[in-house]
Amino acid sequence: NPEADLTVEIGVQGGASKPVEFRLGELFAVARFGEVGLFQGVSKKSIKKLETPGKVNDLKFDKTSSLLVAATGLAGVRGEAILWDTTDGNVIQSFKGHSDAIYCVAISTDGNLVATGSYDRQIIVWDVETGTQLLRAPGMNGSTAGRIWFSPDDARLVVAYFDGHMGVWDIQTRE
């Protein structure tokens, strides 16, 4: 499906990896320490460099590739998620509220919500317009979220935890 999100890990020196997010034939983003590079999908031409406060752990485009959100932070240090407009490179919103590194991030299909999962073992759903927390939930069995997705109708949040468990949160009922 050419409209599906695809996130891959690319190996770099020392066996480390860095997040890459792309949509076939459109844009792709590559994370480096302190920045995210935006590239044209077919030509691979560099379009923009977006600054980050350090290590980038995850990247996600919205369904139109006009928004890009990054999960940042180092373990033991507060994390931050940053949402950019990919057309001009401006920061739309910065999401701060986790007490540790943010490992995973998702953006709703309508672009109105961002979800973050952190090493602090919390899941937060944020309102993009106001930057406020709409839902804050603990990880299952005290585990840390490794990946996070919104359902196609944006009603639920699906979370894959590092300990192998999966969880589904209903955003409206907060259960």
mmCIF file of C-alpha atoms in Angstrom:
data_model
loop_
_atom_site.group_PDB
_atom_site.id
_atom_site.type_symbol
_atom_site.label_atom_id
_atom_site.label_comp_id
_atom_site.label_asym_id
_atom_site.label_seq_id
_atom_site.Cartn_x
_atom_site.Cartn_y
_atom_site.Cartn_z
ATOM 1 C CA ASN A 1 0.000 0.000 0.000
ATOM 2 C CA PRO A 2 1.821 3.177 -1.130
ATOM 3 C CA GLU A 3 0.035 5.342 1.448
ATOM 4 C CA ALA A 4 1.105 3.229 4.422
ATOM 5 C CA ASP A 5 3.680 4.495 6.909
ATOM 6 C CA LEU A 6 6.932 2.623 6.935
ATOM 7 C CA THR A 7 9.558 3.126 9.597
ATOM 8 C CA VAL A 8 12.883 1.378 9.276
ATOM 9 C CA GLU A 9 16.066 1.360 11.313
ATOM 10 C CA ILE A 10 19.314 2.025 9.503
ATOM 11 C CA GLY A 11 22.532 0.704 11.042
ATOM 12 C CA VAL A 12 25.318 3.219 11.670
ATOM 13 C CA GLN A 13 28.762 3.119 13.261
ATOM 14 C CA GLY A 14 29.052 1.137 16.462
ATOM 15 C CA GLY A 15 25.899 -0.884 15.806
ATOM 16 C CA ALA A 16 23.657 2.041 16.771
ATOM 17 C CA SER A 17 20.602 2.840 14.704
ATOM 18 C CA LYS A 18 18.707 5.972 13.773
ATOM 19 C CA PRO A 19 15.050 6.411 12.927
ATOM 20 C CA VAL A 20 13.996 6.981 9.341
ATOM 21 C CA GLU A 21 10.420 7.764 8.330
ATOM 22 C CA PHE A 22 9.176 7.919 4.765
ATOM 23 C CA ARG A 23 6.206 7.754 2.455
ATOM 24 C CA LEU A 24 6.848 6.163 -0.897
ATOM 25 C CA GLY A 25 7.347 8.777 -3.609
ATOM 26 C CA GLU A 26 6.989 11.727 -1.224
ATOM 27 C CA LEU A 27 9.211 12.824 1.637
ATOM 28 C CA PHE A 28 11.541 11.018 3.920
ATOM 29 C CA ALA A 29 13.148 12.116 7.153
ATOM 30 C CA VAL A 30 16.431 10.926 8.640
ATOM 31 C CA ALA A 31 17.378 11.607 12.259
ATOM 32 C CA ARG A 32 20.840 12.580 13.368
ATOM 33 C CA PHE A 33 21.894 13.780 16.817
ATOM 34 C CA GLY A 34 20.541 17.323 17.107
ATOM 35 C CA GLU A 35 18.654 17.401 13.806
ATOM 36 C CA VAL A 36 16.243 15.768 11.411
ATOM 37 C CA GLY A 37 16.918 16.031 7.695
ATOM 38 C CA LEU A 38 13.953 16.227 5.286
ATOM 39 C CA PHE A 39 14.520 14.865 1.779
ATOM 40 C CA GLN A 40 12.484 14.671 -1.425
ATOM 41 C CA GLY A 41 11.434 11.036 -1.856
ATOM 42 C CA VAL A 42 12.242 10.400 -5.516
ATOM 43 C CA SER A 43 15.176 12.756 -6.102
ATOM 44 C CA LYS A 44 16.618 12.317 -2.574
ATOM 45 C CA LYS A 45 17.298 16.056 -2.609
ATOM 46 C CA SER A 46 17.814 17.652 0.811
ATOM 47 C CA ILE A 47 14.934 20.032 1.557
ATOM 48 C CA LYS A 48 15.347 21.170 5.162
ATOM 49 C CA LYS A 49 17.176 20.533 8.413
ATOM 50 C CA LEU A 50 15.026 20.649 11.549
ATOM 51 C CA GLU A 51 16.763 21.192 14.892
ATOM 52 C CA THR A 52 16.148 18.875 17.848
ATOM 53 C CA PRO A 53 17.354 19.047 21.459
ATOM 54 C CA GLY A 54 19.556 15.954 21.074
ATOM 55 C CA LYS A 55 18.898 12.298 20.312
ATOM 56 C CA VAL A 56 15.881 11.420 18.157
ATOM 57 C CA ASN A 57 14.285 8.075 19.037
ATOM 58 C CA ASP A 58 11.304 7.969 16.673
ATOM 59 C CA LEU A 59 9.760 9.914 13.761
ATOM 60 C CA LYS A 60 6.270 9.907 12.226
ATOM 61 C CA PHE A 61 4.659 11.805 9.341
ATOM 62 C CA ASP A 62 0.936 12.520 9.260
ATOM 63 C CA LYS A 63 -1.040 10.975 6.380
ATOM 64 C CA THR A 64 -0.373 13.964 4.070
ATOM 65 C CA SER A 65 3.336 14.314 4.975
ATOM 66 C CA SER A 66 2.684 17.961 5.862
ATOM 67 C CA LEU A 67 3.411 17.299 9.553
ATOM 68 C CA LEU A 68 6.342 15.479 11.131
ATOM 69 C CA VAL A 69 6.663 14.620 14.821
ATOM 70 C CA ALA A 70 9.841 13.478 16.585
ATOM 71 C CA ALA A 71 10.360 11.741 19.933
ATOM 72 C CA THR A 72 13.578 12.906 21.608
ATOM 73 C CA GLY A 73 15.635 12.426 24.750
ATOM 74 C CA LEU A 74 18.259 10.338 26.466
ATOM 75 C CA ALA A 75 17.463 7.805 29.200
ATOM 76 C CA GLY A 76 17.593 9.487 32.593
ATOM 77 C CA VAL A 77 16.938 12.913 31.051
ATOM 78 C CA ARG A 78 13.577 14.560 30.305
ATOM 79 C CA GLY A 79 12.204 13.927 26.814
ATOM 80 C CA GLU A 80 10.381 16.179 24.402
ATOM 81 C CA ALA A 81 8.257 15.628 21.299
ATOM 82 C CA ILE A 82 8.404 18.221 18.542
ATOM 83 C CA LEU A 83 5.845 18.721 15.753
ATOM 84 C CA TRP A 84 6.905 20.549 12.569
ATOM 85 C CA ASP A 85 5.152 21.839 9.475
ATOM 86 C CA THR A 86 7.185 20.161 6.723
ATOM 87 C CA THR A 87 6.338 22.844 4.141
ATOM 88 C CA ASP A 88 8.149 25.654 5.978
ATOM 89 C CA GLY A 89 10.072 23.818 8.744
ATOM 90 C CA ASN A 90 8.401 25.808 11.530
ATOM 91 C CA VAL A 91 7.713 24.187 14.900
ATOM 92 C CA ILE A 92 3.960 23.894 15.410
ATOM 93 C CA GLN A 93 4.091 22.546 18.947
ATOM 94 C CA SER A 94 6.544 21.179 21.484
ATOM 95 C CA PHE A 95 5.230 18.587 23.938
ATOM 96 C CA LYS A 96 6.909 18.489 27.361
ATOM 97 C CA GLY A 97 5.517 16.484 30.248
ATOM 98 C CA HIS A 98 7.476 13.245 30.466
ATOM 99 C CA SER A 99 10.127 12.884 33.177
ATOM 100 C CA ASP A 100 12.405 10.759 30.953
ATOM 101 C CA ALA A 101 13.288 10.104 27.303
ATOM 102 C CA ILE A 102 10.432 9.712 24.827
ATOM 103 C CA TYR A 103 10.926 6.505 22.829
ATOM 104 C CA CYS A 104 7.911 6.457 20.538
ATOM 105 C CA VAL A 105 5.478 8.864 18.969
ATOM 106 C CA ALA A 106 2.349 8.796 16.774
ATOM 107 C CA ILE A 107 0.155 11.370 15.092
ATOM 108 C CA SER A 108 -3.573 10.872 14.542
ATOM 109 C CA THR A 109 -4.937 10.566 11.013
ATOM 110 C CA ASP A 110 -6.673 13.955 11.334
ATOM 111 C CA GLY A 111 -3.469 15.574 12.682
ATOM 112 C CA ASN A 112 -5.201 16.850 15.836
ATOM 113 C CA LEU A 113 -3.579 14.474 18.350
ATOM 114 C CA VAL A 114 -0.050 13.330 19.145
ATOM 115 C CA ALA A 115 0.713 10.365 21.398
ATOM 116 C CA THR A 116 4.015 9.753 23.174
ATOM 117 C CA GLY A 117 5.479 6.823 25.090
ATOM 118 C CA SER A 118 8.398 7.374 27.440
ATOM 119 C CA TYR A 119 10.981 5.590 29.539
ATOM 120 C CA ASP A 120 9.065 7.086 32.495
ATOM 121 C CA ARG A 121 6.514 4.328 31.700
ATOM 122 C CA GLN A 122 3.770 6.799 30.816
ATOM 123 C CA ILE A 123 1.657 7.194 27.680
ATOM 124 C CA ILE A 124 0.411 10.724 26.952
ATOM 125 C CA VAL A 125 -2.089 11.846 24.305
ATOM 126 C CA TRP A 126 -1.698 15.538 23.466
ATOM 127 C CA ASP A 127 -3.934 18.124 21.803
ATOM 128 C CA VAL A 128 -1.897 19.556 18.899
ATOM 129 C CA GLU A 129 -3.569 22.973 18.914
ATOM 130 C CA THR A 130 -3.145 23.711 22.630
ATOM 131 C CA GLY A 131 -0.265 21.395 23.575
ATOM 132 C CA THR A 132 -2.246 20.144 26.584
ATOM 133 C CA GLN A 133 -2.432 16.575 27.846
ATOM 134 C CA LEU A 134 -5.770 14.900 27.069
ATOM 135 C CA LEU A 135 -4.883 11.470 28.442
ATOM 136 C CA ARG A 136 -2.084 10.231 30.668
ATOM 137 C CA ALA A 137 -1.892 6.506 31.328
ATOM 138 C CA PRO A 138 0.657 4.180 32.936
ATOM 139 C CA GLY A 139 2.352 1.472 30.910
ATOM 140 C CA MET A 140 1.034 -2.077 31.233
ATOM 141 C CA ASN A 141 2.722 -4.120 33.963
ATOM 142 C CA GLY A 142 5.094 -1.214 34.579
ATOM 143 C CA SER A 143 6.653 -1.601 31.131
ATOM 144 C CA THR A 144 7.905 1.065 28.723
ATOM 145 C CA ALA A 145 6.208 1.638 25.354
ATOM 146 C CA GLY A 146 8.353 0.751 22.355
ATOM 147 C CA ARG A 147 5.899 1.606 19.539
ATOM 148 C CA ILE A 148 2.594 3.444 19.421
ATOM 149 C CA TRP A 149 -0.161 3.902 16.772
ATOM 150 C CA PHE A 150 -3.569 5.501 16.460
ATOM 151 C CA SER A 151 -6.380 3.344 15.078
ATOM 152 C CA PRO A 152 -7.604 4.414 11.598
ATOM 153 C CA ASP A 153 -10.611 6.160 13.196
ATOM 154 C CA ASP A 154 -8.408 7.847 15.869
ATOM 155 C CA ALA A 155 -10.640 6.411 18.618
ATOM 156 C CA ARG A 156 -8.028 4.071 20.083
ATOM 157 C CA LEU A 157 -4.324 4.010 20.770
ATOM 158 C CA VAL A 158 -2.411 0.772 20.250
ATOM 159 C CA VAL A 159 0.790 0.371 22.257
ATOM 160 C CA ALA A 160 3.528 -2.268 21.922
ATOM 161 C CA TYR A 161 5.625 -2.534 25.082
ATOM 162 C CA PHE A 162 9.264 -3.570 25.376
ATOM 163 C CA ASP A 163 8.277 -6.556 27.541
ATOM 164 C CA GLY A 164 6.247 -8.040 24.643
ATOM 165 C CA HIS A 165 2.758 -6.992 25.798
ATOM 166 C CA MET A 166 0.307 -4.989 23.694
ATOM 167 C CA GLY A 167 -2.290 -2.580 24.990
ATOM 168 C CA VAL A 168 -5.261 -0.768 23.478
ATOM 169 C CA TRP A 169 -6.507 2.472 25.022
ATOM 170 C CA ASP A 170 -9.896 3.976 24.180
ATOM 171 C CA ILE A 171 -9.163 7.691 23.957
ATOM 172 C CA GLN A 172 -12.726 8.845 24.783
ATOM 173 C CA THR A 173 -13.339 6.581 27.792
ATOM 174 C CA ARG A 174 -9.653 6.675 28.863
ATOM 175 C CA GLU A 175 -9.700 2.921 29.471
#
